[in-house]
Short mmCIF file of C-alpha atoms in Angstrom, two decimals:
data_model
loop_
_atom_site.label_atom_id
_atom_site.label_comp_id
_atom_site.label_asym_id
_atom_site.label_seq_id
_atom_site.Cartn_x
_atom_site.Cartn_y
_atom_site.Cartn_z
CA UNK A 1 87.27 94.46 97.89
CA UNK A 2 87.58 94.23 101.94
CA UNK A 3 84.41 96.22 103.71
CA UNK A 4 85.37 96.55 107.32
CA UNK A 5 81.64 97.26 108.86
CA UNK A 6 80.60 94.12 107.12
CA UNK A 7 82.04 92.58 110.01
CA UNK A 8 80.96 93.67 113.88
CA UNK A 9 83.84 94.92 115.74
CA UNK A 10 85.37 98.43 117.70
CA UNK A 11 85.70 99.93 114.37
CA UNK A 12 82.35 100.74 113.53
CA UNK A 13 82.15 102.39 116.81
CA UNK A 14 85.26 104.75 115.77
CA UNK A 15 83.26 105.18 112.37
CA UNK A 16 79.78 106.07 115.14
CA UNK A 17 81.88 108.82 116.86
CA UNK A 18 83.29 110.35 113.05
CA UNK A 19 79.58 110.55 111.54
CA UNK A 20 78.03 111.78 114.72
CA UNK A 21 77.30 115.98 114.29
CA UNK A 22 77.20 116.16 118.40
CA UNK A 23 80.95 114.09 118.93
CA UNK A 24 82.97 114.93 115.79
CA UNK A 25 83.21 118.71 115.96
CA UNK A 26 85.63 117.63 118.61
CA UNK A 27 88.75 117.85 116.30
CA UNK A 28 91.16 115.74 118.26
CA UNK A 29 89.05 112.88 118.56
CA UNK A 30 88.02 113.12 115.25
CA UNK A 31 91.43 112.95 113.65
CA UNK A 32 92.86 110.24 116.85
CA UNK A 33 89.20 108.07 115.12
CA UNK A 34 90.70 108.30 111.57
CA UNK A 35 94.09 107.39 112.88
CA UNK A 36 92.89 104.18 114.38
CA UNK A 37 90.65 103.97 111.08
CA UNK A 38 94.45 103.89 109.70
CA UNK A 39 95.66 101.21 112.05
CA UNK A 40 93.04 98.76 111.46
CA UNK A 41 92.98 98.55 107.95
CA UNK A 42 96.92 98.52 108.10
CA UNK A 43 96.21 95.19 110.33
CA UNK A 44 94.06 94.18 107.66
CA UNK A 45 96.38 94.84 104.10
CA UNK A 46 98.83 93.45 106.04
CA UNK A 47 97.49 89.94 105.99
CA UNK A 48 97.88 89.98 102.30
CA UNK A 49 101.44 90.59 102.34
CA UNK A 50 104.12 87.63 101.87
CA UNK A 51 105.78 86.16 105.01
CA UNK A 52 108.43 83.24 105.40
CA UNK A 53 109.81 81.81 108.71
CA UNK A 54 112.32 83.45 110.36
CA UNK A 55 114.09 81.60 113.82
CA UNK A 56 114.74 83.78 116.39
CA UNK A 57 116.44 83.75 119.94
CA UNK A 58 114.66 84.40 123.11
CA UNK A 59 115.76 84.55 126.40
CA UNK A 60 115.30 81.03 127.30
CA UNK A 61 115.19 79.33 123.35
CA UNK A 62 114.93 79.58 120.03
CA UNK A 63 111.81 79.66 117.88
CA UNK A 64 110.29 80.49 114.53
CA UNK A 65 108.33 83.32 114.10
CA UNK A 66 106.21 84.56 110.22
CA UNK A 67 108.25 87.80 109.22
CA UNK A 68 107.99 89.90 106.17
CA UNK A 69 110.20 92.10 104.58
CA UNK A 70 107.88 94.23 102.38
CA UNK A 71 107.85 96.96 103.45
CA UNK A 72 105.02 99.48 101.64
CA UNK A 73 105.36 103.33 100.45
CA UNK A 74 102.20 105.03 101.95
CA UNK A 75 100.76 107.83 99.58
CA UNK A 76 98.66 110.86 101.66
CA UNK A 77 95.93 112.36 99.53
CA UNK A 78 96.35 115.88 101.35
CA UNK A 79 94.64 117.03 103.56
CA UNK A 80 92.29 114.63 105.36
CA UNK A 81 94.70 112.30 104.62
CA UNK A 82 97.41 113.46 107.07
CA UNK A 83 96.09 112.10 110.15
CA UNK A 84 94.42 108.33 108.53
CA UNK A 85 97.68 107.96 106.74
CA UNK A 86 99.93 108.80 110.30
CA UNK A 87 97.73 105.31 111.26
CA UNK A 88 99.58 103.52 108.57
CA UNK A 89 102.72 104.57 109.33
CA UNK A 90 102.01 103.80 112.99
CA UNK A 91 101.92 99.74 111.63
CA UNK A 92 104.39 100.17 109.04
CA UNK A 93 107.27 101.59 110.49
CA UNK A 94 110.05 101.19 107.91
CA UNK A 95 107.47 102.56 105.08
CA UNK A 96 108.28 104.99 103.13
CA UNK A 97 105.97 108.06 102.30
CA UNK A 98 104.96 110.54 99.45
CA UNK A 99 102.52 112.91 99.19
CA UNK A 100 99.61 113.75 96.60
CA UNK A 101 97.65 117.37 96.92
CA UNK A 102 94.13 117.05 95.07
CA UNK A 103 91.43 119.57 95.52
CA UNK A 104 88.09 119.79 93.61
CA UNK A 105 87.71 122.61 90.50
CA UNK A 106 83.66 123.04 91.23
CA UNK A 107 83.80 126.24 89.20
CA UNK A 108 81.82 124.41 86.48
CA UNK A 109 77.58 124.16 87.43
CA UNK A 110 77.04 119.62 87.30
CA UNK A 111 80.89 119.02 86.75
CA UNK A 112 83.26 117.89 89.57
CA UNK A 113 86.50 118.11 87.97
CA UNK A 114 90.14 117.19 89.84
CA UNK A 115 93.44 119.27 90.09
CA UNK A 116 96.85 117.92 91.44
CA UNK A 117 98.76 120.83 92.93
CA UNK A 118 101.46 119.11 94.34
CA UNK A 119 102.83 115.52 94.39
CA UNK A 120 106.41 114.16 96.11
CA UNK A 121 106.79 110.26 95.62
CA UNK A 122 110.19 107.65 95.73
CA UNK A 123 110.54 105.65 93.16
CA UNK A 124 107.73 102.75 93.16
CA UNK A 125 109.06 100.16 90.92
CA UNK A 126 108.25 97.24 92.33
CA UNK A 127 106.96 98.13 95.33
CA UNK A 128 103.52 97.51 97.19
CA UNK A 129 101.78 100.93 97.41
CA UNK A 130 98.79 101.97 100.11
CA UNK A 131 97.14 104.54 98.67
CA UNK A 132 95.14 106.47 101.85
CA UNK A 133 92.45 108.28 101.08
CA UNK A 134 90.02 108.79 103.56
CA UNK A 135 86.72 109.78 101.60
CA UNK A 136 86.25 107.81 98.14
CA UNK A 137 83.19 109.84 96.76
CA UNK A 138 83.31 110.73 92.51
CA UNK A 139 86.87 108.88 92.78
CA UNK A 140 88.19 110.72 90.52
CA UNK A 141 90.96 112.13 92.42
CA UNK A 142 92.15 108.78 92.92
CA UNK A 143 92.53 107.67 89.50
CA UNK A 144 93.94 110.88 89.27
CA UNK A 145 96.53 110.42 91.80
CA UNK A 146 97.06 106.85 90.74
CA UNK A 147 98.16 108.16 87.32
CA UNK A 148 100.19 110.79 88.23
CA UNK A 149 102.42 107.94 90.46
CA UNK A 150 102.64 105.56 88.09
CA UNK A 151 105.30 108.27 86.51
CA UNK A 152 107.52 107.24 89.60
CA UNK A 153 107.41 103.53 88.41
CA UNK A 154 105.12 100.64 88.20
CA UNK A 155 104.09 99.27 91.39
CA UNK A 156 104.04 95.96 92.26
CA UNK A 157 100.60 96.58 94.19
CA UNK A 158 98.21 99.19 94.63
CA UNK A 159 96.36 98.98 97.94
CA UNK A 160 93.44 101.77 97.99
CA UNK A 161 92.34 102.66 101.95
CA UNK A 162 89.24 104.40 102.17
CA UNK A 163 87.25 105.12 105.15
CA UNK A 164 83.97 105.43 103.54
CA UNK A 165 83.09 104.82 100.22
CA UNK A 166 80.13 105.79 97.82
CA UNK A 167 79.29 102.92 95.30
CA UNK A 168 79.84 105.89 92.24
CA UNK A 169 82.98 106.12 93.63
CA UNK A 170 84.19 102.46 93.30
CA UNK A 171 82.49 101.83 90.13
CA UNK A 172 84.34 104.51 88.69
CA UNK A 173 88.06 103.68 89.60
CA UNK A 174 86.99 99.63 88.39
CA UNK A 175 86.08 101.36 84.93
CA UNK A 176 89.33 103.60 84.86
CA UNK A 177 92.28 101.43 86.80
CA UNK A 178 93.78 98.42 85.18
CA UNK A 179 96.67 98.34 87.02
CA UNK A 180 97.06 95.52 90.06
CA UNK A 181 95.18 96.88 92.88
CA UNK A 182 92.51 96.23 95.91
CA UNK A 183 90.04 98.41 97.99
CA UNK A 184 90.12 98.39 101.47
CA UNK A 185 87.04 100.41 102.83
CA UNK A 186 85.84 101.26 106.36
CA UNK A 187 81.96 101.15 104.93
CA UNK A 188 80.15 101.75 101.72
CA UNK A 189 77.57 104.67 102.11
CA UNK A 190 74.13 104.34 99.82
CA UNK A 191 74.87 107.31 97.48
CA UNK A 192 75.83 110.50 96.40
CA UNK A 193 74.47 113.73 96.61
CA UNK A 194 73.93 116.34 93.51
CA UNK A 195 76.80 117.96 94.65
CA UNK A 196 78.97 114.58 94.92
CA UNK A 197 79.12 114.40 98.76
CA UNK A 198 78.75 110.82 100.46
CA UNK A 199 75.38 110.23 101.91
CA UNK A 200 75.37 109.77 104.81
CA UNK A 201 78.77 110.09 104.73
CA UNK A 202 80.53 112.82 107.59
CA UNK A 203 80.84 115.76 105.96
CA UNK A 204 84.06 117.39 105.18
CA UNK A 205 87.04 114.87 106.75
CA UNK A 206 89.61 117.73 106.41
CA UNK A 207 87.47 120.51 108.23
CA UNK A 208 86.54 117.88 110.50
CA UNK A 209 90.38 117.58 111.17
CA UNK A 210 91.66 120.71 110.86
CA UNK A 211 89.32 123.84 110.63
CA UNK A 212 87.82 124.95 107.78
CA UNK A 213 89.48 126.09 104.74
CA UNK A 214 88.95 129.77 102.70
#
């Protein structure tokens, strides 16, 4: 598991601006912070891909320069996801995309149960996977999203991206994923609340992003 804030560096100041109530009403800056969220845990999972050497010509020489041909299929857990997952594509250019749409059922008092409403993958055999994500709280929409792809073939590798993170939440997808995957994660928050919201968390990533929702 990789836990960006556990290093100093211009990211936790993007994460400052998302959690603050008095700059994140400011929609545009909210979802450009998430993007960049995107593009530096791209960096990141890209460090852990496979390179060889690869001799190129300049304009005055030749040289020899680490390339990579993996190229990953990003998965967008809709609708916060839109904007941290356009970060990833930003890096990866040749990736391919699907799409997962997971909303809460809350209709039951002390249960948080998960629906899929929509989903639209390629074919993953094979292939490294980023799942993006941007709030990991119960996690069970990811293990719920994770199951529902592995229908479209068995990945290669799984790479979960997760701005913030609530310890319930990770615990949960290491007890229920045993498929080959890591956690990439912006910063782990202390807990969750009784009504399985990240504290301190942000608040609601897609309302944040895009208005709020009936």
């Amino acid at each position: 598991m990789f836990i960006l804030s556990d290093t100093p560096s211009l990211a936790n100041h993007f994460l400052r601006e998302m959690r603050d109530v008095r700059i994140q009403n400011d929609r545009m800056r909210f979802r450009k912070n998430l993007e960049r969220m995107g593009e530096i845990l791209a960096y990141e999972i890209s460090k852990s891909f496979e390179y060889s050497q690869e001799t190129i010509q300049t304009p005055l020489t030749t040289t020899t320069v680490d390339s990579t041909t993996e190229n990953p299929v990003i998965i967008s857990v809709m609708r916060a996801s839109l904007p941290f997952s356009n970060g990833f594509l930003n890096y990866f250019d040749k990736a391919e995309s699907g799409f997962i749409g997971a909303f809460r059922d809350e209709s039951s008092p002390g249960e948080i149960n998960v629906h899929l409403g929509y989903h639209a993958s390629p074919n993953l055999e094979g292939k490294i996977i980023i799942l993006a994500d941007p709030m990991l709280a119960t996690g069970k929409s990811l293990v719920e999203s994770i199951q529902t792809l592995l229908s479209h073939g068995t990945p290669k590798h799984i790479h979960i991206a997760s701005v913030i993170a609530a310890p319930e939440g990770i615990q949960y997808i290491k007890a229920n994923i045993s498929c080959s995957y890591s956690l990439w994660i912006g910063a782990v928050d202390e807990k969750l609340n009784h009504q399985s919201y990240i504290v301190p968390g942000l608040g609601d990533a897609g309302d944040l992003s895009f208005g709020p929702k009936l």
